[in-house]
mmCIF file of C-alpha atoms and ligand atoms in Angstrom:
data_model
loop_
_atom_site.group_PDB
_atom_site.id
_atom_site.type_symbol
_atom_site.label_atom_id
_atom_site.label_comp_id
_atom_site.label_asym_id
_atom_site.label_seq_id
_atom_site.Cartn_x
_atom_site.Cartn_y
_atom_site.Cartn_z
ATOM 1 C CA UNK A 14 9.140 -4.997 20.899
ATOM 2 C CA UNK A 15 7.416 -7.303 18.954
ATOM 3 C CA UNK A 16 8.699 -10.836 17.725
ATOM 4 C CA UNK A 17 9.643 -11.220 14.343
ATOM 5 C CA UNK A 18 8.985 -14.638 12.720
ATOM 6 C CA UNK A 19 7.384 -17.298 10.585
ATOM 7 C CA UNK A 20 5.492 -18.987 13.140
ATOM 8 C CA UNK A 21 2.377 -19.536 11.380
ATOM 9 C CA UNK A 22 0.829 -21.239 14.437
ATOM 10 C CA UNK A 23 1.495 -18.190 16.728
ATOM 11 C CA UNK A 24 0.311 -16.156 14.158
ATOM 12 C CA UNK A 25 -2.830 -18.371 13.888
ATOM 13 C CA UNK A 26 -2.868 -18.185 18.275
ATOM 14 C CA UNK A 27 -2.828 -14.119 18.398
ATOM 15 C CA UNK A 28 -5.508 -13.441 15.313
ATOM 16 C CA UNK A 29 -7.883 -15.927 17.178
ATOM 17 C CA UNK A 30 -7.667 -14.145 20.293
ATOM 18 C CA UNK A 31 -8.922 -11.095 18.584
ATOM 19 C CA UNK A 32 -5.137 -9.650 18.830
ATOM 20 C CA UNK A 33 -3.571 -8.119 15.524
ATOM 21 C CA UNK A 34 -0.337 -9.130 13.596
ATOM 22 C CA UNK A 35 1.899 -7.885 10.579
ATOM 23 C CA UNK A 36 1.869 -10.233 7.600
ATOM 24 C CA UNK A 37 4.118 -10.348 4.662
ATOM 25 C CA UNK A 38 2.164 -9.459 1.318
ATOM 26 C CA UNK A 39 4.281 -8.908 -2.363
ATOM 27 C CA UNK A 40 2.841 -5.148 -1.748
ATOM 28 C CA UNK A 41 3.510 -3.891 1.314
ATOM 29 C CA UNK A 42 3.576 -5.568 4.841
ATOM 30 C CA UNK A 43 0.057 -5.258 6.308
ATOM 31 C CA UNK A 44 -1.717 -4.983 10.168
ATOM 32 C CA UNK A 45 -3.833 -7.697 10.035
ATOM 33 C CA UNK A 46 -6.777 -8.767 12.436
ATOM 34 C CA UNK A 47 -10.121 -10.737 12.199
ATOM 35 C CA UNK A 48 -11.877 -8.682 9.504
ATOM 36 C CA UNK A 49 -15.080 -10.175 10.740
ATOM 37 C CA UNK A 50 -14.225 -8.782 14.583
ATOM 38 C CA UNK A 51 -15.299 -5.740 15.228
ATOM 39 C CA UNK A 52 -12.704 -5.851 18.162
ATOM 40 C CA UNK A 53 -10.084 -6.586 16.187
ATOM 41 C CA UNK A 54 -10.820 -3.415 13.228
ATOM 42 C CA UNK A 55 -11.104 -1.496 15.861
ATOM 43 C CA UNK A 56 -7.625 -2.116 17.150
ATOM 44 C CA UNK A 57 -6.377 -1.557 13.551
ATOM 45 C CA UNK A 58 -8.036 2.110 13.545
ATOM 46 C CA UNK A 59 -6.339 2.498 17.087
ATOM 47 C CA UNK A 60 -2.439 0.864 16.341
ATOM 48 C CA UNK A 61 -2.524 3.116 12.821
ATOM 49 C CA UNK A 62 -4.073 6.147 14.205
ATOM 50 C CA UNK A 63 -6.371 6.119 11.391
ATOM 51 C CA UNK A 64 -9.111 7.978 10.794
ATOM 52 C CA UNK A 65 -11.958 5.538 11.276
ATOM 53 C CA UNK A 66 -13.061 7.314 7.754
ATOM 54 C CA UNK A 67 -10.410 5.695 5.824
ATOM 55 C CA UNK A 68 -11.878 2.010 4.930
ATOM 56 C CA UNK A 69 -9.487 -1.519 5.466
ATOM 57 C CA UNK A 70 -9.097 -3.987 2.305
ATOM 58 C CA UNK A 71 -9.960 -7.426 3.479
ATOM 59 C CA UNK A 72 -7.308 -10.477 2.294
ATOM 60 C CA UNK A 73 -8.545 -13.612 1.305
ATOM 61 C CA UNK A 74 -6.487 -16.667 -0.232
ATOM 62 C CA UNK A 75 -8.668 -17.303 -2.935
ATOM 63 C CA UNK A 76 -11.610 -16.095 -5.123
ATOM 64 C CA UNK A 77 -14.336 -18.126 -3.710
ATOM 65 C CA UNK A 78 -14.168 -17.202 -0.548
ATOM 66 C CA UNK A 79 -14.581 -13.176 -1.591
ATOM 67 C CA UNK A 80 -17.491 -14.265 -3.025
ATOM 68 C CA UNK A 81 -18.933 -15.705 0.361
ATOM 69 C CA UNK A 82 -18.713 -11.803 1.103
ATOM 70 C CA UNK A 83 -20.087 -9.740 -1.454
ATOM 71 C CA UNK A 84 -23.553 -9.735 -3.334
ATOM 72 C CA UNK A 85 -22.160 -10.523 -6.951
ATOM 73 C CA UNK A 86 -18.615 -10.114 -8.858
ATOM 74 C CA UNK A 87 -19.382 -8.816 -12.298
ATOM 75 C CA UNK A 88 -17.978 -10.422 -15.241
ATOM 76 C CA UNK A 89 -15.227 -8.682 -15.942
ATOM 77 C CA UNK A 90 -13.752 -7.710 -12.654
ATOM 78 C CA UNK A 91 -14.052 -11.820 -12.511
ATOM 79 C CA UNK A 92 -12.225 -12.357 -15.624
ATOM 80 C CA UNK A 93 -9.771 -9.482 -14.481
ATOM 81 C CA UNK A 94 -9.766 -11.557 -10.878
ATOM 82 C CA UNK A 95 -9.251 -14.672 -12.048
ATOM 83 C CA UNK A 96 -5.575 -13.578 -14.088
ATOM 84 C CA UNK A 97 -4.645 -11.419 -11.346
ATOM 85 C CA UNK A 98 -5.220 -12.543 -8.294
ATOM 86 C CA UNK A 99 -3.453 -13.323 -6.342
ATOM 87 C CA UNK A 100 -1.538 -10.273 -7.371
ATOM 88 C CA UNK A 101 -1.569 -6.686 -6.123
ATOM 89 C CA UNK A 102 -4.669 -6.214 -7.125
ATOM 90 C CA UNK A 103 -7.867 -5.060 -5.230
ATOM 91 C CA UNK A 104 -11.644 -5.197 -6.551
ATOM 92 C CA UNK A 105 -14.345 -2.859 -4.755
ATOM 93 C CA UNK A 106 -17.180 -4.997 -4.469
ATOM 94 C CA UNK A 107 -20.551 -4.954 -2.750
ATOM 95 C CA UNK A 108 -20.901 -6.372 0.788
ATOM 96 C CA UNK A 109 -23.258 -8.269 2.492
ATOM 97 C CA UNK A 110 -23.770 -8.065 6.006
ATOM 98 C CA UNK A 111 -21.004 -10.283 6.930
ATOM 99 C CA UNK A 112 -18.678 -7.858 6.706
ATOM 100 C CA UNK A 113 -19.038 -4.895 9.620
ATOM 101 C CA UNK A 114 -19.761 -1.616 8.433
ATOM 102 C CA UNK A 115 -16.661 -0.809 10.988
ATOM 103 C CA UNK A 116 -14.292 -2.199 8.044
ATOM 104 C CA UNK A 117 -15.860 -0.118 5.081
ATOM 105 C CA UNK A 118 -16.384 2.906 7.184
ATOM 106 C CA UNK A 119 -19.892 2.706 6.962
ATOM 107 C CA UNK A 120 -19.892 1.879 2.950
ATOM 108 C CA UNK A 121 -22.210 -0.934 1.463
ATOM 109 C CA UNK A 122 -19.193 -1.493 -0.798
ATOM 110 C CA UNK A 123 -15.827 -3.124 0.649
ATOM 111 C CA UNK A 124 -12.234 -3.713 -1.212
ATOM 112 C CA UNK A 125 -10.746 -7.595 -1.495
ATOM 113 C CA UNK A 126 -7.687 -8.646 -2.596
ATOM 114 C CA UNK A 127 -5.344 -11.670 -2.516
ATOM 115 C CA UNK A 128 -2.186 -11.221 -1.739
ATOM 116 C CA UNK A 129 0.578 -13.058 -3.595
ATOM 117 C CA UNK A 130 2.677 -14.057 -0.984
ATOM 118 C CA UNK A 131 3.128 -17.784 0.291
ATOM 119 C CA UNK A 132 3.285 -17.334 3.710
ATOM 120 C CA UNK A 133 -0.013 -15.156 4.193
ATOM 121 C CA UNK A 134 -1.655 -17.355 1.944
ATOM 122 C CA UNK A 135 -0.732 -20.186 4.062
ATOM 123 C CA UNK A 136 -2.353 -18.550 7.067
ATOM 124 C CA UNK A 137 -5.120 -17.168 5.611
ATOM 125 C CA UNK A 138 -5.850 -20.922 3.968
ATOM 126 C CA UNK A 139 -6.081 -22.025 7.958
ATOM 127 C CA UNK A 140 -8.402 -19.229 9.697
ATOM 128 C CA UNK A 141 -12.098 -19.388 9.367
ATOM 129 C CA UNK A 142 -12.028 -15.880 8.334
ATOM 130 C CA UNK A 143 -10.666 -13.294 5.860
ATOM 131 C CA UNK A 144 -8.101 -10.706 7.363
ATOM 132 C CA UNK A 145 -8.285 -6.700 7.382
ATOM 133 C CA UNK A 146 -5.006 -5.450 6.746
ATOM 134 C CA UNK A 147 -3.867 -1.793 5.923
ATOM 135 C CA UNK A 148 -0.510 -1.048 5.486
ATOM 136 C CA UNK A 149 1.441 -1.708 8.626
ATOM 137 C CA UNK A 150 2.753 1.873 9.359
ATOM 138 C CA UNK A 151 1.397 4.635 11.683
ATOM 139 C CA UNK A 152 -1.476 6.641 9.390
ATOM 140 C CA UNK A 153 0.231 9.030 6.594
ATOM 141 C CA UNK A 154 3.979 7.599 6.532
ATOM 142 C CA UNK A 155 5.888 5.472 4.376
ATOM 143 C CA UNK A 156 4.226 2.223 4.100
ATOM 144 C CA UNK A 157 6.843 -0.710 5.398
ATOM 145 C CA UNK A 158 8.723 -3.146 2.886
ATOM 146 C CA UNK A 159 10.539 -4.910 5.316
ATOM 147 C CA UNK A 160 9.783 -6.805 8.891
ATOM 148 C CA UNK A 161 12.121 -4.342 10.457
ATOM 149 C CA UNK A 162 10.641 -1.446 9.068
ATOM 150 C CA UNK A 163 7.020 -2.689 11.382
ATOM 151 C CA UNK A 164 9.248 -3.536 13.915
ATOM 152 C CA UNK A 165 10.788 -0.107 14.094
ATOM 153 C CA UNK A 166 7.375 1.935 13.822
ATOM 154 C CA UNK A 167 4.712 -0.553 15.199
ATOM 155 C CA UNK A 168 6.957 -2.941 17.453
ATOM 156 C CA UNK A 169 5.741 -1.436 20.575
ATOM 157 C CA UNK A 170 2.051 -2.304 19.553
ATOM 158 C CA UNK A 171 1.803 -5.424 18.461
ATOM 159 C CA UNK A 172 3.328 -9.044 19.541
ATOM 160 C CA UNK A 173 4.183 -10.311 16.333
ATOM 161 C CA UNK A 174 5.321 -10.024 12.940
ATOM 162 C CA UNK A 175 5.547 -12.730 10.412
ATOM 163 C CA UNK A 176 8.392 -12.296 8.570
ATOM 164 C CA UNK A 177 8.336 -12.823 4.811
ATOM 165 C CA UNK A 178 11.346 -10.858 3.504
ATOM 166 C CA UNK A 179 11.611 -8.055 1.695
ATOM 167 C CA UNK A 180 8.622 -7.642 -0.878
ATOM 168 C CA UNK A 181 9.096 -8.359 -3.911
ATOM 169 C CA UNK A 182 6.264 -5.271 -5.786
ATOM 170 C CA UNK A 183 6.811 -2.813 -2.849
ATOM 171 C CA UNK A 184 4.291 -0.669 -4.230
ATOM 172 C CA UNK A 185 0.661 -1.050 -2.783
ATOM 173 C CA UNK A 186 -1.908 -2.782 -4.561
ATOM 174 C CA UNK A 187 -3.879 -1.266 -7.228
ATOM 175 C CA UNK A 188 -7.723 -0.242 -6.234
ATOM 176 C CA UNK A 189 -10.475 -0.700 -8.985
ATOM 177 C CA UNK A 190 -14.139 -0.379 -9.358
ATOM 178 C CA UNK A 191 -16.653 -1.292 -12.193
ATOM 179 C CA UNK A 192 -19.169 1.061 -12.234
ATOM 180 C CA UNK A 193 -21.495 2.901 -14.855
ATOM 181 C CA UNK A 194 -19.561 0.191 -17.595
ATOM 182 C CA UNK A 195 -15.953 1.767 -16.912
ATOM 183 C CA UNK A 196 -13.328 0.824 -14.929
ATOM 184 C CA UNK A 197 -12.569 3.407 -12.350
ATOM 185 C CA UNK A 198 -8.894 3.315 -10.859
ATOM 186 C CA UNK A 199 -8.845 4.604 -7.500
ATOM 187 C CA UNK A 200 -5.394 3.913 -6.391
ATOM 188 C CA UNK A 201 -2.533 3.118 -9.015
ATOM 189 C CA UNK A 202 -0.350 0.494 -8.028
ATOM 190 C CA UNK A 203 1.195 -3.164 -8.545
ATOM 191 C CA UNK A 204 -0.891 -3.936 -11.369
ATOM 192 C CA UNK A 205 -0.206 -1.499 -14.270
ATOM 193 C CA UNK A 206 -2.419 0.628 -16.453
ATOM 194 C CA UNK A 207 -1.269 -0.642 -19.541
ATOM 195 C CA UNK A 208 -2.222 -3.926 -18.142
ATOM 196 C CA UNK A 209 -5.638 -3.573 -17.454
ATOM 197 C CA UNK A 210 -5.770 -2.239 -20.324
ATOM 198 C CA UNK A 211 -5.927 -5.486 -22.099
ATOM 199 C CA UNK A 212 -9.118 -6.108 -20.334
ATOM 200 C CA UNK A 213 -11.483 -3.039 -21.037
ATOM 201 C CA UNK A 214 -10.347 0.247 -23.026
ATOM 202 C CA UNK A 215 -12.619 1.890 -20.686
ATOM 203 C CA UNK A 216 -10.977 2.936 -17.946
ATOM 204 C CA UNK A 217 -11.196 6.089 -15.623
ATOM 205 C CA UNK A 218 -8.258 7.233 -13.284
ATOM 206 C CA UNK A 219 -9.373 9.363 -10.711
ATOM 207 C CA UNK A 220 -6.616 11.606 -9.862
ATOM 208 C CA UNK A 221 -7.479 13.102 -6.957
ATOM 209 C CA UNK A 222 -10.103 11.264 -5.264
ATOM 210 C CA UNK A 223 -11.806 8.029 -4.833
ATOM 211 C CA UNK A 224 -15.012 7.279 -4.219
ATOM 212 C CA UNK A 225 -15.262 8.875 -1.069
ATOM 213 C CA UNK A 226 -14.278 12.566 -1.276
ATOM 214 C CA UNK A 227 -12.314 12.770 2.093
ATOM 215 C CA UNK A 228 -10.361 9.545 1.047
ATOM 216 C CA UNK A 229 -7.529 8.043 2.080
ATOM 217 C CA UNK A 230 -4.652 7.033 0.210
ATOM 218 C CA UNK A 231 -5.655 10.813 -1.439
ATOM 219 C CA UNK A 232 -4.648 12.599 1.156
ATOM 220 C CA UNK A 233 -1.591 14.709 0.342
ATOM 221 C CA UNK A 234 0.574 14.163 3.055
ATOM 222 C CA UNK A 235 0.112 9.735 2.384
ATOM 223 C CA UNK A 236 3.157 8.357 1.974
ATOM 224 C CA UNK A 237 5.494 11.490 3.397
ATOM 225 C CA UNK A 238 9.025 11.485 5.075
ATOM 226 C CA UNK A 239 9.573 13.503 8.033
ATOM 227 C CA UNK A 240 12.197 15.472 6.521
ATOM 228 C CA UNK A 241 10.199 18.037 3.236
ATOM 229 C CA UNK A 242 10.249 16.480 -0.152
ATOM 230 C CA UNK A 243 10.999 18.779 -3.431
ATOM 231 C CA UNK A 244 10.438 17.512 -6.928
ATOM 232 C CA UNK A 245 13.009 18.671 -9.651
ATOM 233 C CA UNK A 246 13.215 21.879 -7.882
ATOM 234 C CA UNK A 247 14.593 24.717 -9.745
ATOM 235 C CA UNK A 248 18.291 25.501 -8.979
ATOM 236 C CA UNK A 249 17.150 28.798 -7.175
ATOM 237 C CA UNK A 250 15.150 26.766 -4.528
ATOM 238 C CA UNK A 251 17.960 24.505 -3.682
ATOM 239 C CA UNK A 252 19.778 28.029 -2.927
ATOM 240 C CA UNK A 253 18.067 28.288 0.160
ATOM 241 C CA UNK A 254 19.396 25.056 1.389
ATOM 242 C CA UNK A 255 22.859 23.880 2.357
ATOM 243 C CA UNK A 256 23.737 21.846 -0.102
ATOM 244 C CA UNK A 257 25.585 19.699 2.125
ATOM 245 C CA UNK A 258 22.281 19.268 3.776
ATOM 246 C CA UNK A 259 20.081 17.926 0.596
ATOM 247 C CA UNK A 260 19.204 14.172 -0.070
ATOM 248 C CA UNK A 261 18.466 12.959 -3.043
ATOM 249 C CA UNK A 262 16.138 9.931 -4.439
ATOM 250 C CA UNK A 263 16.688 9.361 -7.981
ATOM 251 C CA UNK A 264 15.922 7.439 -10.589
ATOM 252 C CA UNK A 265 19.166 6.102 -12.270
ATOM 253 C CA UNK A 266 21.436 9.083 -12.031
ATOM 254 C CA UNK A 267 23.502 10.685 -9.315
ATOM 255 C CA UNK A 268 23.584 15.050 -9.213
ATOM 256 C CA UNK A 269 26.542 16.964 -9.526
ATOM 257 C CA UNK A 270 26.738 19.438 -6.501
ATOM 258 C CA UNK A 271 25.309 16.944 -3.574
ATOM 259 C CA UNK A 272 27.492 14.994 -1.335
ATOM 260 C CA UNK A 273 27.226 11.701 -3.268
ATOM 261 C CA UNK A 274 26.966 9.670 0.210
ATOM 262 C CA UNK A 275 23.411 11.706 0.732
ATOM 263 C CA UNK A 276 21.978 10.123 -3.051
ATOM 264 C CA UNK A 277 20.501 7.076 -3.259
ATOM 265 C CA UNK A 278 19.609 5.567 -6.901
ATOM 266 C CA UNK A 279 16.401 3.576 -7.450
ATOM 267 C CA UNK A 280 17.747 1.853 -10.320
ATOM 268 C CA UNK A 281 21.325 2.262 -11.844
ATOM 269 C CA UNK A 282 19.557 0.117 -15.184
ATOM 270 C CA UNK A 283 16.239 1.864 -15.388
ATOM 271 C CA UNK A 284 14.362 -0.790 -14.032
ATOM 272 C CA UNK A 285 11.195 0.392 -13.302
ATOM 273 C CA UNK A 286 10.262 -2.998 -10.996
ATOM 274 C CA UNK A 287 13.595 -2.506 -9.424
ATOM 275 C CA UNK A 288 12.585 0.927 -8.469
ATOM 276 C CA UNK A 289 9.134 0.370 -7.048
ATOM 277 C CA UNK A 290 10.574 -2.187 -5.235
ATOM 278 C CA UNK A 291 13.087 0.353 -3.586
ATOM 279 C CA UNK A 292 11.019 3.421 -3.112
ATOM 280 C CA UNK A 293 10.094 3.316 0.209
ATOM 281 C CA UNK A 294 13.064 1.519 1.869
ATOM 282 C CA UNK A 295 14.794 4.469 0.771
ATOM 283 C CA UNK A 296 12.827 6.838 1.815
ATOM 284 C CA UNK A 297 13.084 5.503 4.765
ATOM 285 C CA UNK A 298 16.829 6.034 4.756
ATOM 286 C CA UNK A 299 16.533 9.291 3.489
ATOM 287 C CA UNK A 300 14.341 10.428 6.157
ATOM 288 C CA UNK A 301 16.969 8.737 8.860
ATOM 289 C CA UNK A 302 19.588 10.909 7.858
ATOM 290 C CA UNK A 303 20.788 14.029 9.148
ATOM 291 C CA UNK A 304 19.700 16.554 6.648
ATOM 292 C CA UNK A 305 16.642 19.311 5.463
ATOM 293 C CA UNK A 306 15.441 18.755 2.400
ATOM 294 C CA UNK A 307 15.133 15.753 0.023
ATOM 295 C CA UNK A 308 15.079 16.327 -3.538
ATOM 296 C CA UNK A 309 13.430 13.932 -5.917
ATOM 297 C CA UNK A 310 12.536 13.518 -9.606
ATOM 298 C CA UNK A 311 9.691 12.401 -11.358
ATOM 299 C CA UNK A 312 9.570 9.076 -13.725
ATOM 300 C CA UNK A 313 8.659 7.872 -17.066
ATOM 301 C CA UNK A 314 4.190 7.791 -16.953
ATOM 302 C CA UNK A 315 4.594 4.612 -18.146
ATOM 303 C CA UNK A 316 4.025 0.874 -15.987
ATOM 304 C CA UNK A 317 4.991 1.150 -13.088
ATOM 305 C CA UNK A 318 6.653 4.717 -13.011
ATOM 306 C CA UNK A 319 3.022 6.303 -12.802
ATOM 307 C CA UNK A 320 2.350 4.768 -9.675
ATOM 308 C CA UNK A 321 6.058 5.719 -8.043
ATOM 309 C CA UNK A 322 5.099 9.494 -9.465
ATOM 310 C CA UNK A 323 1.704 9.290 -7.672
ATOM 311 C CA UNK A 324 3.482 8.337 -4.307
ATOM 312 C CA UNK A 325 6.292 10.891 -4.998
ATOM 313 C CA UNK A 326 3.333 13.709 -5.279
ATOM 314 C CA UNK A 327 2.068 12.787 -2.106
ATOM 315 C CA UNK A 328 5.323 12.939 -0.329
ATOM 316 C CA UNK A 329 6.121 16.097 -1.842
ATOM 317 C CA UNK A 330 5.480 18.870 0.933
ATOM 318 C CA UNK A 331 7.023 22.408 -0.332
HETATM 319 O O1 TXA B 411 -1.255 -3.535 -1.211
HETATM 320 C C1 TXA B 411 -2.156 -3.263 -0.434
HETATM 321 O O2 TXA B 411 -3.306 -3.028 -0.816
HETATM 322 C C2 TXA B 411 -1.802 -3.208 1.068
HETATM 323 C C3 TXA B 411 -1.493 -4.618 1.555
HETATM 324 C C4 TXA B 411 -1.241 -4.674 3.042
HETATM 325 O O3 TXA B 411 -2.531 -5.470 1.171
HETATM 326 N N1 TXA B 411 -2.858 -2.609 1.806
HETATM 327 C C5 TXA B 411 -3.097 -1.273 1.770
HETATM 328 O O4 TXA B 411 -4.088 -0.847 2.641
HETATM 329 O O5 TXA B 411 -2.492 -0.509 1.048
HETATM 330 P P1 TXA B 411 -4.282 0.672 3.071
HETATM 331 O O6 TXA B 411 -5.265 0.623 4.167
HETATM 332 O O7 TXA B 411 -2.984 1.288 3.368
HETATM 333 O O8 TXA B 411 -4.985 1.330 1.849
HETATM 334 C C6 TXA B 411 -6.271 0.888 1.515
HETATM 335 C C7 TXA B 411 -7.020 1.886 0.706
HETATM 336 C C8 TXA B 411 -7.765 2.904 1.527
HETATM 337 O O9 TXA B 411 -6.983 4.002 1.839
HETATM 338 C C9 TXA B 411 -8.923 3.266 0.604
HETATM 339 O O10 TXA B 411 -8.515 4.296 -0.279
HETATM 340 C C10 TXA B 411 -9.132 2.036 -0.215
HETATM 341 O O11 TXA B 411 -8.065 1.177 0.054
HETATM 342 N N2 TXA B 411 -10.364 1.364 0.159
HETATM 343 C C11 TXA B 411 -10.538 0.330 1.035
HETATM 344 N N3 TXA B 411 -11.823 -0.027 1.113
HETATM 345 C C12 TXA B 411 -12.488 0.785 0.272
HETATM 346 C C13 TXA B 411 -13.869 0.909 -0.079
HETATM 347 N N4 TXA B 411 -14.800 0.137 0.453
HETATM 348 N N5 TXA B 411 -14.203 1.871 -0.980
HETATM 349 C C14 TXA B 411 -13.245 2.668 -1.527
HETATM 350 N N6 TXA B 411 -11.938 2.608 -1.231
HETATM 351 C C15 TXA B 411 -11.561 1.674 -0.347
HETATM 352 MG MG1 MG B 412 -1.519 2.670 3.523
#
């Protein structure tokens, strides 16, 4: 199994030797590597099982040394960049040859973000280069919020994880691209709509695709338990099941006819950041327990609750 700790030396030790760790972001925890090592991306694709189709977002721990990378920021992705990052917040840019193709799956454009934790941003302040880092679960599962949940899915793979706590979003980080004078949204997350918003009114959420048609993160099954996920099914499909059998991930409220001990509540209050932050530790639970079907509900399409219903639609499998 792997070690779990905050040795940013070690850390420093394994990434130099071409060798991959998990880091801490305020997103998710990531599988990091040399993003400039074509050894080391290539280990990502292989400790993910990831489709070498689905492109890596490169971490940096500050804005000018993205633009060491990329042929030009435009203005307002650098006005958006300068008040949110770091922050969960990517930018699609365009690369230079710096960057191997190997990281953008064969794209001239490539994703950067800063991640808003203290401990990565510590390490990445002390390598010489910028780190790919996807989320640090096996390709189409429940991205990891916690050093144990690496541990307990990538552990055998990799030597260490540097251990930053829980995180404190818990969503993944927000994907945007200025193109044709709009701002298209390829992946909700962290960063709100309504808060880009206050930047441009122009803004395009793609739905169901990004800018590659086979993309990641679009893929239906992203983000899925084990066990089949239901939203607000109608009583007559839960008829099929035990009902001793059902979970259920909800919002603030419990349901009547399930064994109580089989709910778990994403936020008594109606927090919507206490929510996100919860979503895929639990889950994770969920999907530990013994039982067939896991019932969920859709949330407000407001802040944060649009990007908790976009990973809810993914998981949801019948
Ligand atoms: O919050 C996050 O962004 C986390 C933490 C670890 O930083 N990372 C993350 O990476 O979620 P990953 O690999 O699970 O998702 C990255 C997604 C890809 O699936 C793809 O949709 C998009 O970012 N992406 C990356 N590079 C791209 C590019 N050049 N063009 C279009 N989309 C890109
Ligand atoms: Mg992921």
């Amino acid at each position: 199994m792997a070690d779990i700790g905050t040795d940013i030396n070690r850390a420093m030790q394994i990434l130099n030797s071409d060798e991959l760790i998990a880091i801490p972001t305020e997103t998710v925890y990531g599988l990091a590597g040399n993003a400039l090592n074509e050894n080391s991306i290539l280990k990502i694709f292989q400790v993910k099982d990831r489709p070498f189709f689905d492109p890596l977002i490169v971490h940096t721990n500050n804005l000018e040394r993205i633009t060491d990378y990329v042929k030009y920021i435009p203005d307002i992705l650098m006005e958006m960049a300068n008040a949110l990052m770091p922050g969960p917040f990517t930018i699609i840019l365009e690369k230079t040859k710096a960057i191997p193709d190997l990281v953008t799956s064969g794209s001239d454009k490539v994703a950067f973000r800063i991640p808003n934790h203290p401990l990565s941003l510590k390490l990445l302040a002390e390598l010489s280069y910028p780190l790919a880092a996807p989320s640090a679960n096996p390709f189409g599962y429940i991205s990891p919020t916690t050093a144990k949940h690496v541990q307990d899915q990538l552990g055998h793979k990799i030597e260490y994880i540097l251990d930053g706590g829980e995180c404190a979003v818990g969503l993944e980080s927000t994907i945007v691209e200025w193109k044709e004078n709009k701002l298209h949204v390829l992946r909700k997350g962290g960063i709100t709509i309504e808060s880009l918003l206050e930047y441009t009114k122009e803004i395009e959420i793609l739905e169901n695709s990004s800018s590659n048609p086979i993309a990641p993160g679009m893929l239906k099954s992203h983000y899925a338990p084990k066990i089949p996920v239901m939203i607000s099914p109608p009583l007559a499909a839960i008829g099929n099941y035990n009902i001793e059998r059902i979970g259920v991930l909800a919002f603030q409220k419990t349901r009547k006819v399930i064994p109580l001990e089989n709910q778990l509540i994403l936020s008594k209050s109606g927090d919507l950041n206490e929510a996100a932050r919860n979503l895929f530790a639990y889950m994770r639970i969920l999907d530990s327990m013994d039982i067939d079907l896991i019932i969920t509900e859709l949330f407000p399409e407001i802040g944060l609750g649009r990007a908790i219903n976009d990973k809810l639609r993914r998981a949801a499998t019948v």
